[in-house]
PDB file of C-alpha atoms and ligand atoms in Angstrom:
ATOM      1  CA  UNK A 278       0.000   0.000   0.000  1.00 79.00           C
ATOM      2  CA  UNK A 279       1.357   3.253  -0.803  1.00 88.00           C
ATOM      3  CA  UNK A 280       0.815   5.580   2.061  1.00 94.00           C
ATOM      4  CA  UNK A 281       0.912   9.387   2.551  1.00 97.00           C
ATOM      5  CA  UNK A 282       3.027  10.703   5.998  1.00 98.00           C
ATOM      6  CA  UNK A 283       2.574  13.856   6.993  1.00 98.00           C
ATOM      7  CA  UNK A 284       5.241  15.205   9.342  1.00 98.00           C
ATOM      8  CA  UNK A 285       4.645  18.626  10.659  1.00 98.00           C
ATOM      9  CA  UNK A 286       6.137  20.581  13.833  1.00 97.00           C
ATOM     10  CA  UNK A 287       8.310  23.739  14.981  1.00 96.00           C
ATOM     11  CA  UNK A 288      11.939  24.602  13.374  1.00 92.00           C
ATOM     12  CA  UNK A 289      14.429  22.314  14.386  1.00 90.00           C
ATOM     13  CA  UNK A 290      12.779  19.639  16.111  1.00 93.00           C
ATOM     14  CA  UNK A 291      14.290  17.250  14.017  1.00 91.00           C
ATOM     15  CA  UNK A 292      11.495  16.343  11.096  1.00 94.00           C
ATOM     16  CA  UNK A 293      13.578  16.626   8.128  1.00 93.00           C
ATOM     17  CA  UNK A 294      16.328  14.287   9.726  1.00 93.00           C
ATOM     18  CA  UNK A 295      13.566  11.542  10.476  1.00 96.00           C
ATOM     19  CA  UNK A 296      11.380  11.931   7.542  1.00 97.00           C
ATOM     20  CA  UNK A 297      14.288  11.221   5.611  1.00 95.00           C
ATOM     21  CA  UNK A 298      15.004   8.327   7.258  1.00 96.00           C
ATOM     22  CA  UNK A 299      11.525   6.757   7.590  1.00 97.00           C
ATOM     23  CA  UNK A 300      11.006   7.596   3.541  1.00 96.00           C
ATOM     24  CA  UNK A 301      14.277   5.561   3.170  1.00 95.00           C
ATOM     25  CA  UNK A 302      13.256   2.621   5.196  1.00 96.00           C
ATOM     26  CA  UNK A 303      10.156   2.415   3.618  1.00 96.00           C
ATOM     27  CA  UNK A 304      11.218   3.339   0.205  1.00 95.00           C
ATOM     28  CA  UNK A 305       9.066   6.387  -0.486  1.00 96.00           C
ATOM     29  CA  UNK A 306       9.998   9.816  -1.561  1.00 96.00           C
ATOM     30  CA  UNK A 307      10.724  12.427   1.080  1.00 96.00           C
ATOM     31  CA  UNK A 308       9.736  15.769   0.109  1.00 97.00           C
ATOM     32  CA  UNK A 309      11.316  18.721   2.068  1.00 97.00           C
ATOM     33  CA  UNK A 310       8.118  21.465   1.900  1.00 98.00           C
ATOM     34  CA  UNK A 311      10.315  24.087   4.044  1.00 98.00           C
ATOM     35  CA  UNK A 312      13.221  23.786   0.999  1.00 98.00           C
ATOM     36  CA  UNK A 313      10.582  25.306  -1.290  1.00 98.00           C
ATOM     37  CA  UNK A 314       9.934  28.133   0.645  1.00 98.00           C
ATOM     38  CA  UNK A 315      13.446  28.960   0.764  1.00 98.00           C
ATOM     39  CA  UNK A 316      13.552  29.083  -2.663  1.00 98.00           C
ATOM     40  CA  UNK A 317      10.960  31.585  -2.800  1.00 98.00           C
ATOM     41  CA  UNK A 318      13.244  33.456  -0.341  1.00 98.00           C
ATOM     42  CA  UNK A 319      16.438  32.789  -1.985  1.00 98.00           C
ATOM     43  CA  UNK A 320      14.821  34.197  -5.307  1.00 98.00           C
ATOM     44  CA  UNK A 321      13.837  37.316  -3.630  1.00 98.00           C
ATOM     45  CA  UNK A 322      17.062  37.861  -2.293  1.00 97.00           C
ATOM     46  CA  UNK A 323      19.009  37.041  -5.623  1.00 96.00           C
ATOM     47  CA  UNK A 324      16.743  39.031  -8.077  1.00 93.00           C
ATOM     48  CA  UNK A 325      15.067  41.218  -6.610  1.00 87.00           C
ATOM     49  CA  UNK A 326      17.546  43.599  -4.304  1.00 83.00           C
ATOM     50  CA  UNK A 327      14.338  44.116  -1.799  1.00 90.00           C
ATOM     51  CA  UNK A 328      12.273  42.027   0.527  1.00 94.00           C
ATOM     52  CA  UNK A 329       9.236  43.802   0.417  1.00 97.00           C
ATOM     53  CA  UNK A 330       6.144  42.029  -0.207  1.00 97.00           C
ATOM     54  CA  UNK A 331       5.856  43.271  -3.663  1.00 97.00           C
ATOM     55  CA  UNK A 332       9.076  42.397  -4.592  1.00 97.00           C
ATOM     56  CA  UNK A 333       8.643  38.944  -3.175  1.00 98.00           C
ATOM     57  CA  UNK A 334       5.286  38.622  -5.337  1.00 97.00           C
ATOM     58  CA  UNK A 335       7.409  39.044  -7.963  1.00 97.00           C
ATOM     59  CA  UNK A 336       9.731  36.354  -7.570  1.00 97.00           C
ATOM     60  CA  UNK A 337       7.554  33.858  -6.805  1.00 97.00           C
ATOM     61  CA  UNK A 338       4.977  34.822 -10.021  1.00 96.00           C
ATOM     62  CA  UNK A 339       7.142  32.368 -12.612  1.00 94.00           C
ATOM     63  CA  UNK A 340       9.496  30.594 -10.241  1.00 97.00           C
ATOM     64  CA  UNK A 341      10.033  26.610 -10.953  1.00 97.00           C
ATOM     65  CA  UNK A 342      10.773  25.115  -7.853  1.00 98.00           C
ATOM     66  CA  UNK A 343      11.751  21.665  -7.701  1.00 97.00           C
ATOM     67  CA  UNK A 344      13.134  18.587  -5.404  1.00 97.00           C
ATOM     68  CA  UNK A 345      14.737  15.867  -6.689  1.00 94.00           C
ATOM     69  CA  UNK A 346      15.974  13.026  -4.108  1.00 86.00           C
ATOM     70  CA  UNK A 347      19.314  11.826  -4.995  1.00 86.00           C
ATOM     71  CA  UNK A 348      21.442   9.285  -2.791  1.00 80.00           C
ATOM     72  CA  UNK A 349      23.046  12.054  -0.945  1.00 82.00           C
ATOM     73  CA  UNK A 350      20.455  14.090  -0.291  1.00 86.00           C
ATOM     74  CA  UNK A 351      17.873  16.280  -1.712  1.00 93.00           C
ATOM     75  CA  UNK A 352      18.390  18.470  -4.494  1.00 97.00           C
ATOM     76  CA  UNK A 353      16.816  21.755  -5.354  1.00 98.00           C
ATOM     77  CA  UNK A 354      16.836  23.500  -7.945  1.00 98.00           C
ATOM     78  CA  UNK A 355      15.215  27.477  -8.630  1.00 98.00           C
ATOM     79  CA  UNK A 356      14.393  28.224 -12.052  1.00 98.00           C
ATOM     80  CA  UNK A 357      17.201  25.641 -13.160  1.00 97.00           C
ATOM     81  CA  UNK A 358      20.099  26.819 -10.607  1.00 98.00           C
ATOM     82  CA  UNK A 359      20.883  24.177  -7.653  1.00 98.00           C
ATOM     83  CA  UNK A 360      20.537  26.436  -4.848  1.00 98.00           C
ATOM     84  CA  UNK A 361      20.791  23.039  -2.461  1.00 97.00           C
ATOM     85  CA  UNK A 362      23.039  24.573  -0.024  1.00 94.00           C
ATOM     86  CA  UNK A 363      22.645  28.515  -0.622  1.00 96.00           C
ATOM     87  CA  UNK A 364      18.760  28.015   0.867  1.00 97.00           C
ATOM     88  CA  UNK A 365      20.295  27.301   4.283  1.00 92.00           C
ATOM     89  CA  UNK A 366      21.901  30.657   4.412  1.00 91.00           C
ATOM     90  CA  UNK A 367      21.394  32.531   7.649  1.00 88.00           C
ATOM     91  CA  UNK A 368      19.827  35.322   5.505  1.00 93.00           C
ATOM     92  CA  UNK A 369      17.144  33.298   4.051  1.00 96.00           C
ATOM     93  CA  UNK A 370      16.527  31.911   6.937  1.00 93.00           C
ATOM     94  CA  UNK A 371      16.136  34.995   8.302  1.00 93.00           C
ATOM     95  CA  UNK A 372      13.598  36.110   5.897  1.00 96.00           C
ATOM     96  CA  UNK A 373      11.255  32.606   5.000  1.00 97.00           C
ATOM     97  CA  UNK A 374       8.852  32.793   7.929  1.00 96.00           C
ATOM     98  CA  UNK A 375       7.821  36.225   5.866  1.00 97.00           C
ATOM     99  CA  UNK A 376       8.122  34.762   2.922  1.00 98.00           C
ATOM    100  CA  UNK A 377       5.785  31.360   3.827  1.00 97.00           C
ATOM    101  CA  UNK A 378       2.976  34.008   5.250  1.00 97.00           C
ATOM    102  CA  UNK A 379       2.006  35.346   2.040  1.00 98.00           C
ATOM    103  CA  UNK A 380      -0.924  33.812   0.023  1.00 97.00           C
ATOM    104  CA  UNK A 381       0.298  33.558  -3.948  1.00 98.00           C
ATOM    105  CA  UNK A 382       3.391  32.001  -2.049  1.00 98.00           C
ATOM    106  CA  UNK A 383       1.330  29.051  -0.321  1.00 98.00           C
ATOM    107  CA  UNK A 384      -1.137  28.468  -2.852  1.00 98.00           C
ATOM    108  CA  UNK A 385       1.815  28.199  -5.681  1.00 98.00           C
ATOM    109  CA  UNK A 386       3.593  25.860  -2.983  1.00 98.00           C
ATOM    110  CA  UNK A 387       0.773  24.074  -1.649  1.00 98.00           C
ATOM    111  CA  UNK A 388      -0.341  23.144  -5.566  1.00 97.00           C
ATOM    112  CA  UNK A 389       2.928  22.110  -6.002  1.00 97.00           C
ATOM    113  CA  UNK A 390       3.171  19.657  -2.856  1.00 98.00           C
ATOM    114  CA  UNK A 391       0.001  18.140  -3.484  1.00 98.00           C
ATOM    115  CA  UNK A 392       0.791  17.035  -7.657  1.00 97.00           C
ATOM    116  CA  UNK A 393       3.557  15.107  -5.652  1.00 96.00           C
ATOM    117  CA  UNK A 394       1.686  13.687  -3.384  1.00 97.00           C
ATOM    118  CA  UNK A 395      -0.730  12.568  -5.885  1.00 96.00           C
ATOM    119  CA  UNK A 396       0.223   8.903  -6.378  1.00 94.00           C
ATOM    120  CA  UNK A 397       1.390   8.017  -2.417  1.00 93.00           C
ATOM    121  CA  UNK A 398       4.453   6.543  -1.176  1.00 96.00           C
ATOM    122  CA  UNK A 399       5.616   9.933  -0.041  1.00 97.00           C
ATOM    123  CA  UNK A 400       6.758  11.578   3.560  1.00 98.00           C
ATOM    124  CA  UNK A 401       6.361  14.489   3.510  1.00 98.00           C
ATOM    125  CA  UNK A 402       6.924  17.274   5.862  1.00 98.00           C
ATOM    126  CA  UNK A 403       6.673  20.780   6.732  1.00 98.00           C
ATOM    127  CA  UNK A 404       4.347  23.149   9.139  1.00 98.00           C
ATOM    128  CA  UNK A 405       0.835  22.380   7.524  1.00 98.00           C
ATOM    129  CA  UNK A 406       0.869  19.056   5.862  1.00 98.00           C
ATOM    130  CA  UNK A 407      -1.434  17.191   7.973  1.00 98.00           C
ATOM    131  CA  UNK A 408      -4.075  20.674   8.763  1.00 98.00           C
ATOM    132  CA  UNK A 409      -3.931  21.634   4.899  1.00 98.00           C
ATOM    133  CA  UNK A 410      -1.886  20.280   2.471  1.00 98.00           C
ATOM    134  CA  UNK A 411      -2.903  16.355   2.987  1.00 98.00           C
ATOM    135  CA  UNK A 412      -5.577  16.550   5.162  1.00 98.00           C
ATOM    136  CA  UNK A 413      -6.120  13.056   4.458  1.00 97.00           C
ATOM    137  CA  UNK A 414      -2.648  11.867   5.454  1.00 98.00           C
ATOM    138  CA  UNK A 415      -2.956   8.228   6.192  1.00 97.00           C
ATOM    139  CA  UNK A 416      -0.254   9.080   8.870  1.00 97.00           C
ATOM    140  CA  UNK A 417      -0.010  12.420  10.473  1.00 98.00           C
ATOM    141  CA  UNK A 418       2.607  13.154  13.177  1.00 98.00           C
ATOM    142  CA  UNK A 419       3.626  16.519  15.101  1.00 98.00           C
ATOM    143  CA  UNK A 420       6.913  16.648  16.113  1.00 97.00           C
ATOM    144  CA  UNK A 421       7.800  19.109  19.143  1.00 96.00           C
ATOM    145  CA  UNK A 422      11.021  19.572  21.404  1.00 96.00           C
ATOM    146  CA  UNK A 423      11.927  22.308  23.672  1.00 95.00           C
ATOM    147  CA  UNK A 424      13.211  25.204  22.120  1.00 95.00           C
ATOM    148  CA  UNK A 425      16.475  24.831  24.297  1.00 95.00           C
ATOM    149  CA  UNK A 426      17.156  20.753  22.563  1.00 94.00           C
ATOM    150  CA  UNK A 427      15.830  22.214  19.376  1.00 95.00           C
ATOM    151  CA  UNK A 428      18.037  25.422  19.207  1.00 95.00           C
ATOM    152  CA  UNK A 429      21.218  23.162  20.308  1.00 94.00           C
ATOM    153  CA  UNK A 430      20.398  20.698  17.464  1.00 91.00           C
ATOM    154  CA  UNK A 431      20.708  23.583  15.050  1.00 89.00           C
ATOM    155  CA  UNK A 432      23.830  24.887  16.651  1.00 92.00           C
ATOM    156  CA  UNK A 433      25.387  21.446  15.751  1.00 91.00           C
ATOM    157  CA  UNK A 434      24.481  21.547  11.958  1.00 87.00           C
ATOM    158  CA  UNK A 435      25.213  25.224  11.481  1.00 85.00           C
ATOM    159  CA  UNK A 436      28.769  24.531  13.144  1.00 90.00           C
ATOM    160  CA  UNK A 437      29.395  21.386  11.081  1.00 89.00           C
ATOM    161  CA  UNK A 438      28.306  23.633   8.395  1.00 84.00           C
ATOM    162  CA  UNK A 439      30.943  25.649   8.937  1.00 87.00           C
ATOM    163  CA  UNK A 440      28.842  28.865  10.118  1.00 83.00           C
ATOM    164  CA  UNK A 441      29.811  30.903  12.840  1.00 85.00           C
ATOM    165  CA  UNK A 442      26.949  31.096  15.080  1.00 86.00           C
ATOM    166  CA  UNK A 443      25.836  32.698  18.289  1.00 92.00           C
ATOM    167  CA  UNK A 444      23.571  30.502  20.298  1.00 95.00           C
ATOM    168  CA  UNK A 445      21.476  32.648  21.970  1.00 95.00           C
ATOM    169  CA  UNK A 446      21.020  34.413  18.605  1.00 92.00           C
ATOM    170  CA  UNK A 447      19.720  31.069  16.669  1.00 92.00           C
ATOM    171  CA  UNK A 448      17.257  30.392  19.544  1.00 95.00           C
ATOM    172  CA  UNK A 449      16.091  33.901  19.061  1.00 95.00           C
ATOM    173  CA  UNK A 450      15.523  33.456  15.968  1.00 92.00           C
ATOM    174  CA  UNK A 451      13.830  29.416  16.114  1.00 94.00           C
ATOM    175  CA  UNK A 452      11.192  31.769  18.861  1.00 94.00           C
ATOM    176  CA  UNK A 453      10.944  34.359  16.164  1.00 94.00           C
ATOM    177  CA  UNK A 454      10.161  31.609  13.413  1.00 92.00           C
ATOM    178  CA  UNK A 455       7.986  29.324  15.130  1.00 94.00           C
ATOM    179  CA  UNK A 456       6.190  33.002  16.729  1.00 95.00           C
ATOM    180  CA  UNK A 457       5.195  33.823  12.928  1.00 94.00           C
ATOM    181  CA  UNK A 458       4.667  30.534  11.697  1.00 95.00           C
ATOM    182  CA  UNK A 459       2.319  30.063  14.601  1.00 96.00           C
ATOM    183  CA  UNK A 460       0.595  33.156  14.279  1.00 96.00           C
ATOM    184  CA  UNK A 461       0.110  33.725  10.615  1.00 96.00           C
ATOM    185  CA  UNK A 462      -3.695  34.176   9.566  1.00 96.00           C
ATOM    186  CA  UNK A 463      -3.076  31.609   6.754  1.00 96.00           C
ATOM    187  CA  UNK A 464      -2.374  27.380   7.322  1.00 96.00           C
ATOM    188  CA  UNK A 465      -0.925  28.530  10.390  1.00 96.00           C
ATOM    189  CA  UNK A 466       1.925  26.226  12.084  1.00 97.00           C
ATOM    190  CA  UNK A 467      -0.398  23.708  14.654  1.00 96.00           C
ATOM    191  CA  UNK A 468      -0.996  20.687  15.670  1.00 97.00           C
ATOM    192  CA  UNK A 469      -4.108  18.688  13.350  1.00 98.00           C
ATOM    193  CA  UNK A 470      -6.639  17.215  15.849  1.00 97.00           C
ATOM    194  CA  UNK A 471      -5.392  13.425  14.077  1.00 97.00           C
ATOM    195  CA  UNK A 472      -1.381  14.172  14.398  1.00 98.00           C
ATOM    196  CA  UNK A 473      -0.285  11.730  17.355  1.00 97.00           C
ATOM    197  CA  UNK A 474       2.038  14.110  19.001  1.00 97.00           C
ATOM    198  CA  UNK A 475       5.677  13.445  19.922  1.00 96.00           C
ATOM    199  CA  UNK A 476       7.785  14.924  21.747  1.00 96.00           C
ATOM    200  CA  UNK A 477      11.553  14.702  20.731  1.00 94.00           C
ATOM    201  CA  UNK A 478      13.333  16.356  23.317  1.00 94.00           C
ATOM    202  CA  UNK A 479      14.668  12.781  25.239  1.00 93.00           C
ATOM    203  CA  UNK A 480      14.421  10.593  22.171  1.00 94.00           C
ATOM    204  CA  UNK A 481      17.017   9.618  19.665  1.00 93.00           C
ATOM    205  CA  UNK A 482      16.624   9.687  15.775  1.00 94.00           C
ATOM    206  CA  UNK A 483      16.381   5.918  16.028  1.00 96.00           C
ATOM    207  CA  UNK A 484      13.741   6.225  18.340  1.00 95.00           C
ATOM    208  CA  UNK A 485      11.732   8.671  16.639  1.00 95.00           C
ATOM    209  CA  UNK A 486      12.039   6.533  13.733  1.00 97.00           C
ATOM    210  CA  UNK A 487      11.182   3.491  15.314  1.00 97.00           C
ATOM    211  CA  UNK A 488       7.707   5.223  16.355  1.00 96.00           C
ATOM    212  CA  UNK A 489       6.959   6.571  13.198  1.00 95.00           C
ATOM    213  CA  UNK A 490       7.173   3.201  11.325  1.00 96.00           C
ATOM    214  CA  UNK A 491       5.647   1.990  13.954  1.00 95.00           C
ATOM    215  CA  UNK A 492       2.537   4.278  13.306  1.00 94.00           C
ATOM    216  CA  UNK A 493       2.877   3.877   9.990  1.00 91.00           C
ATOM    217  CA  UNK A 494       2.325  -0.120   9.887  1.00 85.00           C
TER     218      UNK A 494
HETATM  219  O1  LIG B 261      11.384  23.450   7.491  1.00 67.21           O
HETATM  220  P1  LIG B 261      12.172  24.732   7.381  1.00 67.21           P
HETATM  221  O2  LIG B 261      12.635  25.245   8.710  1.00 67.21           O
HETATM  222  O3  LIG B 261      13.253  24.644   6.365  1.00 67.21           O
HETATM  223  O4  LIG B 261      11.106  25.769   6.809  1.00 67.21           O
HETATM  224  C1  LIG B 261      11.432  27.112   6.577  1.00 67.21           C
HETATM  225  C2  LIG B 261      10.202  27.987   6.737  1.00 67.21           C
HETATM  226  O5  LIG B 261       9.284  27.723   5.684  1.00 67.21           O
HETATM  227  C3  LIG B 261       9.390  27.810   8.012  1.00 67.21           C
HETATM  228  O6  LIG B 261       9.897  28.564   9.097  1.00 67.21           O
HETATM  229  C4  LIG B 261       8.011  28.317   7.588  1.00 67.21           C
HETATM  230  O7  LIG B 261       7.943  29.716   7.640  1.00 67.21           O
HETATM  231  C5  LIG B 261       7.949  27.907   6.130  1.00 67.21           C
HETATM  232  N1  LIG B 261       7.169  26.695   5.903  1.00 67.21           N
HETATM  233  C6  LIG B 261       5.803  26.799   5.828  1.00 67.21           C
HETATM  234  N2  LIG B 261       5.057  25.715   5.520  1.00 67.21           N
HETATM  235  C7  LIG B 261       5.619  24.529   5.296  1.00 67.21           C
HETATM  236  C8  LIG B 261       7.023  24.385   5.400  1.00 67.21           C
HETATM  237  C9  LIG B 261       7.776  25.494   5.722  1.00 67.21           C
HETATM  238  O8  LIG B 261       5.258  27.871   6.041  1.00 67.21           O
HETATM  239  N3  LIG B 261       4.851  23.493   4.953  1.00 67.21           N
END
């Protein structure tokens, strides 16, 4: 049976690690939702000189977003360019919560995520998968951990990244993110009434892992 999972939850609370995981294991596609929203940003930032809303409008009107998985990873590509790394920049990052709140940007994304959806076998993940995008999910999970864990976790990956980061500044800025995500007026970051909730903070990835295939047999 080809199933849909729906993986949704704050910044860095781990779903993108997992998801990719649980995909592998059960040989679906994993499709990154937050990577296409940084492409939107990562447009805006490259072409258009300005964040405002009209110039982000602008960069999203014609933009071809797309995900390929590949062996190391996935791949994403903006209007032909692999931006795979470049969307992790601290300045996108800095502007995507922004970016993700305006409503040509979902409804181009949200078409988008749902075409690849269409046939199953897909995890999927991002902030409104399981309330909006695939409110169907055959699976839906919400992944939380305290802002603390979750702003350490990103510490780790920026470092290994080679960043220089200030903690206290990246878990300003997971509170800012999750604080608009949360609070947007549209497909607003939250928990769907069918997502079994789990709370990451004392688990490992192999736990987390372990549960979701559990929930998904
Ligand atoms: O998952 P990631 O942290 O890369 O997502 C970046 C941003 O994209 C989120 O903070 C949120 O503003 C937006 N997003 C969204 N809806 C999704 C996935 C991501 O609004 N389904």
């Amino acid at each position: 049976m080809k199933r849909v999972i729906a993986i949704d939850g704050p910044a860095g609370a781990g779903k993108s690690t997992v998801a990719k995981i649980a995909a592998e294991k059960l040989g679906y596609t994993y499709i990154d939702t937050g990577a296409m929203y940084r492409g939107v940003a990562w447009k805006t930032l490259r072409e258009e000189g300005d964040t405002s809303d009209a110039a982000i409008l602008r960069a999203v009107r014609d933009i071809d977003v797309r995900l390929a998985c590949t062996e190391s990873g996935t791949r994403v590509t903006v209007d032909g360019t692999d931006v795979t790394s470049e969307i992790r920049t601290p300045e996108v990052t800095h502007i995507v919560s922004r970016v993700a709140a305006l409503a040509p940007v979902r409804e181009k994304m949200v078409e988008l995520q749902r075409v690849m959806a269409r046939d199953g076998a897909v995890v999927m993940d991002g902030r409104d998968i399981g309330t909006n995008v695939l409110p169907d999910a055959d699976v839906k999970i919400f992944l939380t951990a305290s802002v603390e864990e979750r702003a350490r976790r990103r510490y780790e990956e920026m470092k290994e990244k080679g960043y220089a980061v200030d903690f206290d500044e990246l878990k300003g800025e997971i509170a800012s993110r999750d604080k608009q995500d949360s609070e947007r007026a549209i497909s607003p970051l939250r928990r769907a009434d069918d997502a079994v909730l789990l709370d990451t903070t004392a688990l490992s990835i192999d736990d987390v892992v372990a549960r979701i295939l559990e929930l998904c047999e």
